[in-house]
């Protein structure tokens, strides 16, 4: 079973394993005993995930001797809020969880972010275990220690850095994922490949049918590979002061499209795919990336089932929305562009507006505008 060790320098100063395999849900209790022994634990999940995996998780934890306090919330980004956090505090405090009691996030990125925030703040911090059940949570949200919830003013505006004691990914849970969720997770995998690893790009290309069919061996390899990439970036820059920004490839374009389209019309991974297509085209236009590479990127995104063109009413409105992204430092738009070849990217703070507008125009297609 692949195991990736994450070691963060001070002040984050954390070390924990990311285990990826096929029996981790049934072995949750024994893994937990090793990483976070305590008489009791909290188990947080949403109602979709609860239907499939709450019972096996609880059985495994109880067999290992934990008294389990479960908290189930209504699935969806709309519930990644302080209101749900508050309800989770009520449940866990009523069950008399102690300072040593770990809290487990069983679910996708919404559950992970929310549970991480609960763990970071409950009793000034309790151990936190991630059990991601979406591809996106496994390769992206569960690695890096960013936890938090949304605010009426915007997504992820309330949060903290809180590293888990372990991440345990059972890839067999992906079998019940809707196709769109697999596609969205793959958008982040393709992003990792473009910024850091051409070999991963080829691997996804070669094994796409097996990935979409949820072949456990291939998924284990895919997740472990992506975790290694994200972990290396995060370990080098735990508080996002430098190169961690590379992980935002496609995201400045993508967030703008998500905002304008409305979150229910464009899924995050779809927006990222469009953003990756725009950034790749921009790099080609600037002579920084081969046209054939950009074509291969688009072809792979399309085979995954992700969009690379979208009806856009007004490219200038997209550029304006990009400028209000919270990642912008002192009003300067910083874009991540593929650089020289697939597997390498750079942070570009000097792109003229007309080139950005041209890239937005490039991904624009005729039809009823969704943005
Ligand atoms: N902390 C970070 O660094 C980071 C990074 C990327 C994304 N995120 C966050 O992650 C969230 C998105 O994550 P997500 O896409 O996993 O969303 P999600 O948690 O909402 O899961 C997507 C949907 O799939 C369902 N689901 C989850 N696992 C399932 C399974 N195995 N079988 C069937 N259904 C299942 C969920 O109930 C939900 O309806 C966003 O809130 C985003 O902000 C955080
Ligand atoms: Zn993303």
mmCIF file of C-alpha atoms and ligand atoms in Angstrom:
data_model
loop_
_atom_site.group_PDB
_atom_site.id
_atom_site.type_symbol
_atom_site.label_atom_id
_atom_site.label_comp_id
_atom_site.label_asym_id
_atom_site.label_seq_id
_atom_site.Cartn_x
_atom_site.Cartn_y
_atom_site.Cartn_z
ATOM 1 C CA UNK A 1 0.000 0.000 0.000
ATOM 2 C CA UNK A 2 1.494 3.353 -1.003
ATOM 3 C CA UNK A 3 2.271 5.689 1.860
ATOM 4 C CA UNK A 4 3.477 9.243 1.408
ATOM 5 C CA UNK A 5 5.108 11.005 4.336
ATOM 6 C CA UNK A 6 4.372 14.647 4.726
ATOM 7 C CA UNK A 7 6.827 16.590 6.802
ATOM 8 C CA UNK A 8 6.339 20.293 7.272
ATOM 9 C CA UNK A 9 9.026 22.603 8.603
ATOM 10 C CA UNK A 10 8.334 24.963 11.538
ATOM 11 C CA UNK A 11 6.169 26.867 12.243
ATOM 12 C CA UNK A 12 3.697 24.364 10.725
ATOM 13 C CA UNK A 13 5.915 21.567 12.119
ATOM 14 C CA UNK A 14 3.792 18.550 11.324
ATOM 15 C CA UNK A 15 4.531 15.045 10.109
ATOM 16 C CA UNK A 16 1.874 12.621 8.980
ATOM 17 C CA UNK A 17 1.283 9.771 6.567
ATOM 18 C CA UNK A 18 -1.054 9.727 3.584
ATOM 19 C CA UNK A 19 -2.071 6.112 3.019
ATOM 20 C CA UNK A 20 -3.781 5.101 -0.201
ATOM 21 C CA UNK A 21 -5.305 1.702 -0.842
ATOM 22 C CA UNK A 22 -8.363 -0.514 -0.935
ATOM 23 C CA UNK A 23 -9.083 -1.643 2.628
ATOM 24 C CA UNK A 24 -8.646 1.563 4.528
ATOM 25 C CA UNK A 25 -12.292 2.006 5.427
ATOM 26 C CA UNK A 26 -12.580 -1.418 7.050
ATOM 27 C CA UNK A 27 -9.194 -0.835 8.707
ATOM 28 C CA UNK A 28 -10.065 2.700 9.822
ATOM 29 C CA UNK A 29 -10.189 1.751 13.501
ATOM 30 C CA UNK A 30 -6.756 0.116 13.600
ATOM 31 C CA UNK A 31 -5.151 2.950 11.616
ATOM 32 C CA UNK A 32 -6.742 5.433 13.987
ATOM 33 C CA UNK A 33 -5.520 3.620 17.088
ATOM 34 C CA UNK A 34 -1.999 3.935 15.755
ATOM 35 C CA UNK A 35 -2.210 7.632 14.860
ATOM 36 C CA UNK A 36 -4.651 9.041 17.432
ATOM 37 C CA UNK A 37 -5.400 6.729 20.356
ATOM 38 C CA UNK A 38 -8.247 7.959 22.591
ATOM 39 C CA UNK A 39 -11.367 6.571 24.267
ATOM 40 C CA UNK A 40 -13.684 8.468 21.930
ATOM 41 C CA UNK A 41 -13.764 10.105 18.518
ATOM 42 C CA UNK A 42 -15.957 12.325 16.377
ATOM 43 C CA UNK A 43 -17.058 11.221 12.913
ATOM 44 C CA UNK A 44 -18.339 13.918 10.562
ATOM 45 C CA UNK A 45 -19.853 13.203 7.165
ATOM 46 C CA UNK A 46 -22.570 14.438 4.812
ATOM 47 C CA UNK A 47 -25.835 12.653 4.110
ATOM 48 C CA UNK A 48 -24.777 11.256 0.706
ATOM 49 C CA UNK A 49 -21.604 9.722 2.050
ATOM 50 C CA UNK A 50 -23.375 8.567 5.209
ATOM 51 C CA UNK A 51 -25.715 6.436 3.096
ATOM 52 C CA UNK A 52 -22.785 4.403 1.745
ATOM 53 C CA UNK A 53 -19.961 4.571 4.268
ATOM 54 C CA UNK A 54 -21.078 5.692 7.735
ATOM 55 C CA UNK A 55 -21.877 2.185 8.969
ATOM 56 C CA UNK A 56 -18.626 0.524 7.847
ATOM 57 C CA UNK A 57 -16.631 3.411 9.323
ATOM 58 C CA UNK A 58 -18.473 3.296 12.638
ATOM 59 C CA UNK A 59 -18.233 -0.506 12.890
ATOM 60 C CA UNK A 60 -14.482 -0.381 12.300
ATOM 61 C CA UNK A 61 -13.986 2.388 14.875
ATOM 62 C CA UNK A 62 -16.115 0.654 17.508
ATOM 63 C CA UNK A 63 -14.282 -2.617 16.930
ATOM 64 C CA UNK A 64 -11.055 -0.744 17.729
ATOM 65 C CA UNK A 65 -12.573 0.414 21.018
ATOM 66 C CA UNK A 66 -13.653 3.990 20.214
ATOM 67 C CA UNK A 67 -16.864 5.489 21.497
ATOM 68 C CA UNK A 68 -18.076 7.206 18.311
ATOM 69 C CA UNK A 69 -20.014 10.471 18.143
ATOM 70 C CA UNK A 70 -21.356 10.990 14.620
ATOM 71 C CA UNK A 71 -22.477 14.243 13.062
ATOM 72 C CA UNK A 72 -24.167 14.135 9.651
ATOM 73 C CA UNK A 73 -24.935 17.334 7.728
ATOM 74 C CA UNK A 74 -26.780 18.018 4.471
ATOM 75 C CA UNK A 75 -24.394 17.543 1.533
ATOM 76 C CA UNK A 76 -23.331 20.501 -0.575
ATOM 77 C CA UNK A 77 -21.135 23.574 -0.669
ATOM 78 C CA UNK A 78 -24.095 25.636 0.578
ATOM 79 C CA UNK A 79 -23.659 23.960 3.976
ATOM 80 C CA UNK A 80 -19.920 24.615 4.306
ATOM 81 C CA UNK A 81 -20.764 27.394 6.761
ATOM 82 C CA UNK A 82 -20.264 28.523 10.344
ATOM 83 C CA UNK A 83 -23.841 27.423 10.999
ATOM 84 C CA UNK A 84 -22.906 23.788 10.261
ATOM 85 C CA UNK A 85 -19.684 24.200 12.238
ATOM 86 C CA UNK A 86 -21.732 25.392 15.199
ATOM 87 C CA UNK A 87 -24.083 22.404 14.956
ATOM 88 C CA UNK A 88 -21.031 20.109 14.857
ATOM 89 C CA UNK A 89 -19.638 21.766 18.028
ATOM 90 C CA UNK A 90 -22.998 21.133 19.727
ATOM 91 C CA UNK A 91 -22.938 17.433 18.833
ATOM 92 C CA UNK A 92 -19.297 16.855 19.780
ATOM 93 C CA UNK A 93 -19.414 18.812 23.038
ATOM 94 C CA UNK A 94 -22.664 17.159 24.083
ATOM 95 C CA UNK A 95 -20.956 13.791 23.539
ATOM 96 C CA UNK A 96 -18.145 15.024 25.844
ATOM 97 C CA UNK A 97 -15.303 14.654 23.400
ATOM 98 C CA UNK A 98 -11.943 15.272 25.005
ATOM 99 C CA UNK A 99 -8.845 17.163 23.924
ATOM 100 C CA UNK A 100 -7.217 13.895 22.791
ATOM 101 C CA UNK A 101 -10.291 12.691 20.856
ATOM 102 C CA UNK A 102 -9.682 12.724 17.109
ATOM 103 C CA UNK A 103 -12.315 14.035 14.723
ATOM 104 C CA UNK A 104 -12.621 12.245 11.386
ATOM 105 C CA UNK A 105 -13.706 13.840 8.107
ATOM 106 C CA UNK A 106 -15.390 11.117 6.055
ATOM 107 C CA UNK A 107 -16.310 12.621 2.693
ATOM 108 C CA UNK A 108 -15.369 15.045 -0.037
ATOM 109 C CA UNK A 109 -13.655 18.402 0.173
ATOM 110 C CA UNK A 110 -16.663 20.093 1.771
ATOM 111 C CA UNK A 111 -16.590 17.623 4.663
ATOM 112 C CA UNK A 112 -12.789 17.817 4.903
ATOM 113 C CA UNK A 113 -12.637 21.617 4.971
ATOM 114 C CA UNK A 114 -15.504 21.890 7.450
ATOM 115 C CA UNK A 115 -14.304 19.112 9.757
ATOM 116 C CA UNK A 116 -10.776 20.474 9.660
ATOM 117 C CA UNK A 117 -12.052 23.836 10.825
ATOM 118 C CA UNK A 118 -14.077 22.184 13.600
ATOM 119 C CA UNK A 119 -10.959 20.220 14.695
ATOM 120 C CA UNK A 120 -8.743 23.308 14.565
ATOM 121 C CA UNK A 121 -11.017 25.246 16.885
ATOM 122 C CA UNK A 122 -12.827 22.739 19.133
ATOM 123 C CA UNK A 123 -11.152 22.810 22.577
ATOM 124 C CA UNK A 124 -8.406 24.917 20.896
ATOM 125 C CA UNK A 125 -7.566 22.060 18.564
ATOM 126 C CA UNK A 126 -8.125 18.301 18.554
ATOM 127 C CA UNK A 127 -6.470 15.680 16.305
ATOM 128 C CA UNK A 128 -7.915 15.562 12.807
ATOM 129 C CA UNK A 129 -8.067 12.592 10.434
ATOM 130 C CA UNK A 130 -8.994 12.896 6.771
ATOM 131 C CA UNK A 131 -10.795 10.041 5.027
ATOM 132 C CA UNK A 132 -11.417 11.516 1.572
ATOM 133 C CA UNK A 133 -14.127 9.842 -0.516
ATOM 134 C CA UNK A 134 -13.906 11.966 -3.677
ATOM 135 C CA UNK A 135 -11.016 11.980 -6.129
ATOM 136 C CA UNK A 136 -10.784 15.746 -5.676
ATOM 137 C CA UNK A 137 -10.527 15.509 -1.913
ATOM 138 C CA UNK A 138 -7.966 12.692 -2.185
ATOM 139 C CA UNK A 139 -5.608 14.468 -4.596
ATOM 140 C CA UNK A 140 -6.176 18.059 -3.562
ATOM 141 C CA UNK A 141 -8.327 19.168 -0.605
ATOM 142 C CA UNK A 142 -7.029 16.641 1.953
ATOM 143 C CA UNK A 143 -3.378 17.580 1.391
ATOM 144 C CA UNK A 144 -1.942 20.856 2.607
ATOM 145 C CA UNK A 145 -3.720 21.686 5.822
ATOM 146 C CA UNK A 146 -5.985 24.447 4.543
ATOM 147 C CA UNK A 147 -9.316 24.142 6.348
ATOM 148 C CA UNK A 148 -12.279 26.456 6.527
ATOM 149 C CA UNK A 149 -15.776 27.441 5.557
ATOM 150 C CA UNK A 150 -17.538 29.882 3.252
ATOM 151 C CA UNK A 151 -18.961 33.282 4.165
ATOM 152 C CA UNK A 152 -21.778 35.240 2.504
ATOM 153 C CA UNK A 153 -19.026 37.486 1.065
ATOM 154 C CA UNK A 154 -17.249 34.599 -0.662
ATOM 155 C CA UNK A 155 -15.908 31.058 -0.613
ATOM 156 C CA UNK A 156 -13.301 29.880 1.927
ATOM 157 C CA UNK A 157 -13.049 33.287 3.608
ATOM 158 C CA UNK A 158 -13.040 31.865 7.159
ATOM 159 C CA UNK A 159 -10.347 29.326 7.911
ATOM 160 C CA UNK A 160 -7.086 28.161 9.351
ATOM 161 C CA UNK A 161 -4.096 25.977 8.638
ATOM 162 C CA UNK A 162 -4.582 22.723 10.570
ATOM 163 C CA UNK A 163 -2.651 19.637 9.504
ATOM 164 C CA UNK A 164 -4.269 16.210 9.869
ATOM 165 C CA UNK A 165 -2.709 13.407 11.951
ATOM 166 C CA UNK A 166 -3.236 11.124 8.948
ATOM 167 C CA UNK A 167 -4.958 10.967 5.574
ATOM 168 C CA UNK A 168 -6.486 7.565 4.786
ATOM 169 C CA UNK A 169 -7.813 7.214 1.247
ATOM 170 C CA UNK A 170 -9.801 4.119 0.346
ATOM 171 C CA UNK A 171 -10.115 4.367 -3.436
ATOM 172 C CA UNK A 172 -12.940 1.806 -3.545
ATOM 173 C CA UNK A 173 -15.224 4.547 -2.187
ATOM 174 C CA UNK A 174 -14.917 6.363 -5.528
ATOM 175 C CA UNK A 175 -17.092 3.645 -7.126
ATOM 176 C CA UNK A 176 -20.236 5.391 -5.923
ATOM 177 C CA UNK A 177 -19.162 8.844 -7.114
ATOM 178 C CA UNK A 178 -21.221 10.549 -9.818
ATOM 179 C CA UNK A 179 -19.291 10.796 -13.143
ATOM 180 C CA UNK A 180 -19.032 14.589 -12.861
ATOM 181 C CA UNK A 181 -17.184 14.300 -9.546
ATOM 182 C CA UNK A 182 -14.592 11.974 -11.101
ATOM 183 C CA UNK A 183 -14.172 14.396 -14.013
ATOM 184 C CA UNK A 184 -13.691 17.328 -11.628
ATOM 185 C CA UNK A 185 -11.057 15.436 -9.630
ATOM 186 C CA UNK A 186 -9.263 14.612 -12.863
ATOM 187 C CA UNK A 187 -9.131 18.311 -13.769
ATOM 188 C CA UNK A 188 -6.892 18.818 -10.714
ATOM 189 C CA UNK A 189 -4.785 15.763 -11.636
ATOM 190 C CA UNK A 190 -4.210 17.171 -15.140
ATOM 191 C CA UNK A 191 -3.306 20.494 -13.521
ATOM 192 C CA UNK A 192 -0.679 18.756 -11.337
ATOM 193 C CA UNK A 193 0.723 17.020 -14.417
ATOM 194 C CA UNK A 194 1.007 20.247 -16.400
ATOM 195 C CA UNK A 195 2.803 22.142 -13.648
ATOM 196 C CA UNK A 196 5.112 19.370 -12.445
ATOM 197 C CA UNK A 197 5.125 16.045 -14.252
ATOM 198 C CA UNK A 198 4.824 15.217 -17.961
ATOM 199 C CA UNK A 199 4.989 11.498 -17.100
ATOM 200 C CA UNK A 200 1.791 11.844 -15.037
ATOM 201 C CA UNK A 201 0.134 13.533 -18.015
ATOM 202 C CA UNK A 202 0.972 10.515 -20.189
ATOM 203 C CA UNK A 203 -0.157 8.130 -17.440
ATOM 204 C CA UNK A 204 -3.605 9.756 -17.233
ATOM 205 C CA UNK A 205 -3.822 9.761 -21.029
ATOM 206 C CA UNK A 206 -2.914 6.056 -21.260
ATOM 207 C CA UNK A 207 -5.064 4.861 -18.348
ATOM 208 C CA UNK A 208 -8.107 7.088 -18.692
ATOM 209 C CA UNK A 209 -10.568 4.258 -19.387
ATOM 210 C CA UNK A 210 -9.398 2.329 -16.299
ATOM 211 C CA UNK A 211 -9.548 5.488 -14.172
ATOM 212 C CA UNK A 212 -13.109 6.263 -15.257
ATOM 213 C CA UNK A 213 -14.054 2.612 -14.643
ATOM 214 C CA UNK A 214 -12.640 2.993 -11.079
ATOM 215 C CA UNK A 215 -9.981 0.306 -11.417
ATOM 216 C CA UNK A 216 -8.623 0.131 -7.858
ATOM 217 C CA UNK A 217 -4.974 -0.501 -8.759
ATOM 218 C CA UNK A 218 -4.819 2.370 -11.233
ATOM 219 C CA UNK A 219 -6.696 4.721 -8.900
ATOM 220 C CA UNK A 220 -4.332 3.898 -6.041
ATOM 221 C CA UNK A 221 -1.363 4.762 -8.243
ATOM 222 C CA UNK A 222 -3.041 7.910 -9.581
ATOM 223 C CA UNK A 223 -3.930 9.220 -6.117
ATOM 224 C CA UNK A 224 -0.517 8.434 -4.602
ATOM 225 C CA UNK A 225 1.241 10.144 -7.528
ATOM 226 C CA UNK A 226 -0.865 13.282 -7.250
ATOM 227 C CA UNK A 227 -0.500 13.430 -3.474
ATOM 228 C CA UNK A 228 3.278 13.255 -3.939
ATOM 229 C CA UNK A 229 3.162 16.221 -6.289
ATOM 230 C CA UNK A 230 0.879 18.339 -4.128
ATOM 231 C CA UNK A 231 2.784 17.360 -0.966
ATOM 232 C CA UNK A 232 6.131 18.370 -2.490
ATOM 233 C CA UNK A 233 4.736 21.781 -3.431
ATOM 234 C CA UNK A 234 3.093 22.266 -0.026
ATOM 235 C CA UNK A 235 6.156 21.087 1.907
ATOM 236 C CA UNK A 236 8.307 23.624 0.093
ATOM 237 C CA UNK A 237 5.829 26.440 0.768
ATOM 238 C CA UNK A 238 3.383 25.527 3.566
ATOM 239 C CA UNK A 239 1.902 29.023 3.946
ATOM 240 C CA UNK A 240 1.571 29.875 0.250
ATOM 241 C CA UNK A 241 4.227 32.555 0.057
ATOM 242 C CA UNK A 242 5.848 31.437 -3.174
ATOM 243 C CA UNK A 243 5.748 28.427 -5.467
ATOM 244 C CA UNK A 244 2.553 26.984 -3.992
ATOM 245 C CA UNK A 245 0.832 29.507 -6.263
ATOM 246 C CA UNK A 246 1.635 27.146 -9.172
ATOM 247 C CA UNK A 247 -1.275 25.024 -7.931
ATOM 248 C CA UNK A 248 -3.527 27.854 -9.081
ATOM 249 C CA UNK A 249 -2.990 26.993 -12.755
ATOM 250 C CA UNK A 250 -6.367 27.512 -14.444
ATOM 251 C CA UNK A 251 -7.884 28.790 -11.213
ATOM 252 C CA UNK A 252 -7.813 32.558 -11.750
ATOM 253 C CA UNK A 253 -9.673 32.153 -15.051
ATOM 254 C CA UNK A 254 -11.714 29.334 -13.474
ATOM 255 C CA UNK A 255 -12.860 31.220 -10.381
ATOM 256 C CA UNK A 256 -13.980 34.141 -12.534
ATOM 257 C CA UNK A 257 -16.014 31.821 -14.757
ATOM 258 C CA UNK A 258 -17.513 30.063 -11.713
ATOM 259 C CA UNK A 259 -18.524 33.372 -10.172
ATOM 260 C CA UNK A 260 -20.097 34.715 -13.357
ATOM 261 C CA UNK A 261 -21.806 31.467 -14.290
ATOM 262 C CA UNK A 262 -23.187 30.890 -10.815
ATOM 263 C CA UNK A 263 -21.840 27.924 -8.875
ATOM 264 C CA UNK A 264 -24.720 25.658 -9.842
ATOM 265 C CA UNK A 265 -24.091 26.080 -13.584
ATOM 266 C CA UNK A 266 -20.398 25.338 -13.748
ATOM 267 C CA UNK A 267 -18.684 22.825 -11.461
ATOM 268 C CA UNK A 268 -15.278 23.791 -10.083
ATOM 269 C CA UNK A 269 -13.402 21.166 -12.110
ATOM 270 C CA UNK A 270 -15.181 22.249 -15.294
ATOM 271 C CA UNK A 271 -14.158 25.849 -14.619
ATOM 272 C CA UNK A 272 -10.572 24.720 -13.966
ATOM 273 C CA UNK A 273 -10.516 22.812 -17.269
ATOM 274 C CA UNK A 274 -11.625 25.968 -19.101
ATOM 275 C CA UNK A 275 -9.012 27.965 -17.178
ATOM 276 C CA UNK A 276 -6.287 25.464 -18.066
ATOM 277 C CA UNK A 277 -7.287 25.682 -21.742
ATOM 278 C CA UNK A 278 -7.155 29.496 -21.579
ATOM 279 C CA UNK A 279 -3.792 29.583 -19.765
ATOM 280 C CA UNK A 280 -2.288 27.053 -22.195
ATOM 281 C CA UNK A 281 -3.452 29.076 -25.174
ATOM 282 C CA UNK A 282 -2.067 32.264 -23.632
ATOM 283 C CA UNK A 283 1.323 30.603 -23.142
ATOM 284 C CA UNK A 284 1.289 29.432 -26.785
ATOM 285 C CA UNK A 285 0.452 32.929 -28.017
ATOM 286 C CA UNK A 286 3.385 34.312 -26.041
ATOM 287 C CA UNK A 287 5.727 31.739 -27.564
ATOM 288 C CA UNK A 288 6.286 30.105 -24.159
ATOM 289 C CA UNK A 289 4.610 26.742 -24.763
ATOM 290 C CA UNK A 290 4.374 24.538 -27.871
ATOM 291 C CA UNK A 291 1.047 24.598 -29.732
ATOM 292 C CA UNK A 292 1.089 20.764 -29.934
ATOM 293 C CA UNK A 293 1.329 20.537 -26.143
ATOM 294 C CA UNK A 294 -1.659 22.841 -25.699
ATOM 295 C CA UNK A 295 -3.578 20.725 -28.213
ATOM 296 C CA UNK A 296 -2.726 17.568 -26.268
ATOM 297 C CA UNK A 297 -3.955 19.227 -23.054
ATOM 298 C CA UNK A 298 -7.268 20.161 -24.663
ATOM 299 C CA UNK A 299 -7.652 16.717 -26.206
ATOM 300 C CA UNK A 300 -7.152 15.009 -22.828
ATOM 301 C CA UNK A 301 -9.565 17.354 -21.031
ATOM 302 C CA UNK A 302 -12.168 16.629 -23.713
ATOM 303 C CA UNK A 303 -11.667 12.853 -23.442
ATOM 304 C CA UNK A 304 -12.211 13.147 -19.684
ATOM 305 C CA UNK A 305 -15.532 14.829 -20.473
ATOM 306 C CA UNK A 306 -14.513 18.296 -19.321
ATOM 307 C CA UNK A 307 -15.385 21.458 -21.279
ATOM 308 C CA UNK A 308 -12.700 23.529 -23.044
ATOM 309 C CA UNK A 309 -15.095 26.065 -24.584
ATOM 310 C CA UNK A 310 -17.994 27.914 -22.954
ATOM 311 C CA UNK A 311 -20.474 30.580 -24.047
ATOM 312 C CA UNK A 312 -19.261 33.895 -22.602
ATOM 313 C CA UNK A 313 -21.343 37.062 -22.960
ATOM 314 C CA UNK A 314 -18.581 39.550 -22.231
ATOM 315 C CA UNK A 315 -14.850 38.703 -21.983
ATOM 316 C CA UNK A 316 -14.214 42.032 -20.215
ATOM 317 C CA UNK A 317 -16.540 40.946 -17.398
ATOM 318 C CA UNK A 318 -14.431 37.786 -16.975
ATOM 319 C CA UNK A 319 -11.255 39.878 -16.776
ATOM 320 C CA UNK A 320 -12.907 42.112 -14.155
ATOM 321 C CA UNK A 321 -13.938 39.095 -12.108
ATOM 322 C CA UNK A 322 -10.350 37.777 -12.367
ATOM 323 C CA UNK A 323 -9.120 41.028 -10.864
ATOM 324 C CA UNK A 324 -11.309 40.588 -7.791
ATOM 325 C CA UNK A 325 -9.931 37.097 -7.015
ATOM 326 C CA UNK A 326 -8.809 37.026 -3.374
ATOM 327 C CA UNK A 327 -5.411 35.612 -4.359
ATOM 328 C CA UNK A 328 -4.461 38.875 -6.029
ATOM 329 C CA UNK A 329 -1.614 40.672 -4.325
ATOM 330 C CA UNK A 330 -1.869 44.489 -4.368
ATOM 331 C CA UNK A 331 -4.074 44.634 -7.439
ATOM 332 C CA UNK A 332 -1.668 42.776 -9.723
ATOM 333 C CA UNK A 333 -3.072 39.856 -11.602
ATOM 334 C CA UNK A 334 -0.705 36.903 -11.328
ATOM 335 C CA UNK A 335 -1.365 34.073 -13.735
ATOM 336 C CA UNK A 336 0.147 30.624 -13.805
ATOM 337 C CA UNK A 337 1.254 29.619 -17.290
ATOM 338 C CA UNK A 338 2.651 26.360 -18.645
ATOM 339 C CA UNK A 339 6.239 27.095 -19.507
ATOM 340 C CA UNK A 340 8.434 25.504 -22.210
ATOM 341 C CA UNK A 341 6.900 22.034 -21.925
ATOM 342 C CA UNK A 342 4.235 20.051 -20.083
ATOM 343 C CA UNK A 343 5.536 19.441 -16.558
ATOM 344 C CA UNK A 344 6.794 22.980 -16.010
ATOM 345 C CA UNK A 345 4.952 26.191 -15.167
ATOM 346 C CA UNK A 346 5.739 29.721 -14.086
ATOM 347 C CA UNK A 347 4.095 32.536 -12.171
ATOM 348 C CA UNK A 348 3.529 35.458 -14.544
ATOM 349 C CA UNK A 349 2.721 38.864 -13.098
ATOM 350 C CA UNK A 350 3.282 40.826 -16.263
ATOM 351 C CA UNK A 351 0.634 39.747 -18.763
ATOM 352 C CA UNK A 352 -1.004 42.645 -20.641
ATOM 353 C CA UNK A 353 -4.810 42.852 -20.520
ATOM 354 C CA UNK A 354 -5.188 42.431 -24.273
ATOM 355 C CA UNK A 355 -3.468 39.031 -24.135
ATOM 356 C CA UNK A 356 -5.690 37.886 -21.264
ATOM 357 C CA UNK A 357 -8.788 39.058 -23.150
ATOM 358 C CA UNK A 358 -7.598 37.192 -26.219
ATOM 359 C CA UNK A 359 -7.252 33.999 -24.151
ATOM 360 C CA UNK A 360 -10.776 34.455 -22.779
ATOM 361 C CA UNK A 361 -12.019 34.962 -26.315
ATOM 362 C CA UNK A 362 -10.241 31.753 -27.319
ATOM 363 C CA UNK A 363 -12.310 29.591 -24.939
ATOM 364 C CA UNK A 364 -15.492 31.429 -25.885
ATOM 365 C CA UNK A 365 -18.059 29.560 -27.937
ATOM 366 C CA UNK A 366 -21.327 30.599 -29.541
ATOM 367 C CA UNK A 367 -24.531 29.803 -27.709
ATOM 368 C CA UNK A 368 -26.630 31.025 -24.848
ATOM 369 C CA UNK A 369 -24.109 32.668 -22.523
ATOM 370 C CA UNK A 370 -23.729 31.112 -19.091
ATOM 371 C CA UNK A 371 -21.333 33.823 -17.947
HETATM 372 N N1 LIG B 1 -8.568 22.697 1.530
HETATM 373 C C1 LIG B 1 -8.096 22.712 0.312
HETATM 374 O O1 LIG B 1 -6.887 22.860 0.084
HETATM 375 C C2 LIG B 1 -9.042 22.533 -0.829
HETATM 376 C C3 LIG B 1 -8.553 22.294 -2.119
HETATM 377 C C4 LIG B 1 -9.473 22.078 -3.141
HETATM 378 C C5 LIG B 1 -10.837 22.118 -2.862
HETATM 379 N N2 LIG B 1 -11.278 22.362 -1.605
HETATM 380 C C6 LIG B 1 -12.713 22.400 -1.281
HETATM 381 O O2 LIG B 1 -13.259 21.131 -1.574
HETATM 382 C C7 LIG B 1 -14.648 21.291 -1.856
HETATM 383 C C8 LIG B 1 -15.000 20.463 -3.065
HETATM 384 O O3 LIG B 1 -14.718 19.122 -2.781
HETATM 385 P P1 LIG B 1 -15.565 17.942 -3.421
HETATM 386 O O4 LIG B 1 -15.627 18.131 -4.884
HETATM 387 O O5 LIG B 1 -15.027 16.682 -2.885
HETATM 388 O O6 LIG B 1 -17.032 18.297 -2.909
HETATM 389 P P2 LIG B 1 -18.075 17.586 -1.931
HETATM 390 O O7 LIG B 1 -17.466 17.279 -0.624
HETATM 391 O O8 LIG B 1 -19.290 18.446 -1.931
HETATM 392 O O9 LIG B 1 -18.417 16.213 -2.670
HETATM 393 C C9 LIG B 1 -19.087 16.244 -3.912
HETATM 394 C C10 LIG B 1 -20.396 15.452 -3.852
HETATM 395 O O10 LIG B 1 -20.097 14.061 -3.839
HETATM 396 C C11 LIG B 1 -20.738 13.427 -2.730
HETATM 397 N N3 LIG B 1 -19.851 12.331 -2.363
HETATM 398 C C12 LIG B 1 -18.658 12.409 -1.732
HETATM 399 N N4 LIG B 1 -18.071 11.211 -1.701
HETATM 400 C C13 LIG B 1 -18.920 10.352 -2.304
HETATM 401 C C14 LIG B 1 -18.837 8.970 -2.616
HETATM 402 N N5 LIG B 1 -17.751 8.250 -2.355
HETATM 403 N N6 LIG B 1 -19.903 8.402 -3.228
HETATM 404 C C15 LIG B 1 -20.989 9.149 -3.568
HETATM 405 N N7 LIG B 1 -21.099 10.466 -3.336
HETATM 406 C C16 LIG B 1 -20.065 11.059 -2.718
HETATM 407 C C17 LIG B 1 -20.918 14.515 -1.716
HETATM 408 O O11 LIG B 1 -21.969 14.211 -0.833
HETATM 409 C C18 LIG B 1 -21.237 15.708 -2.595
HETATM 410 O O12 LIG B 1 -22.589 15.677 -2.966
HETATM 411 C C19 LIG B 1 -14.891 22.769 -2.032
HETATM 412 O O13 LIG B 1 -15.562 23.266 -0.894
HETATM 413 C C20 LIG B 1 -13.498 23.369 -2.114
HETATM 414 O O14 LIG B 1 -13.436 24.681 -1.610
HETATM 415 C C21 LIG B 1 -10.406 22.561 -0.591
HETATM 416 ZN ZN1 LIG B 2 -9.263 23.524 -7.708
#
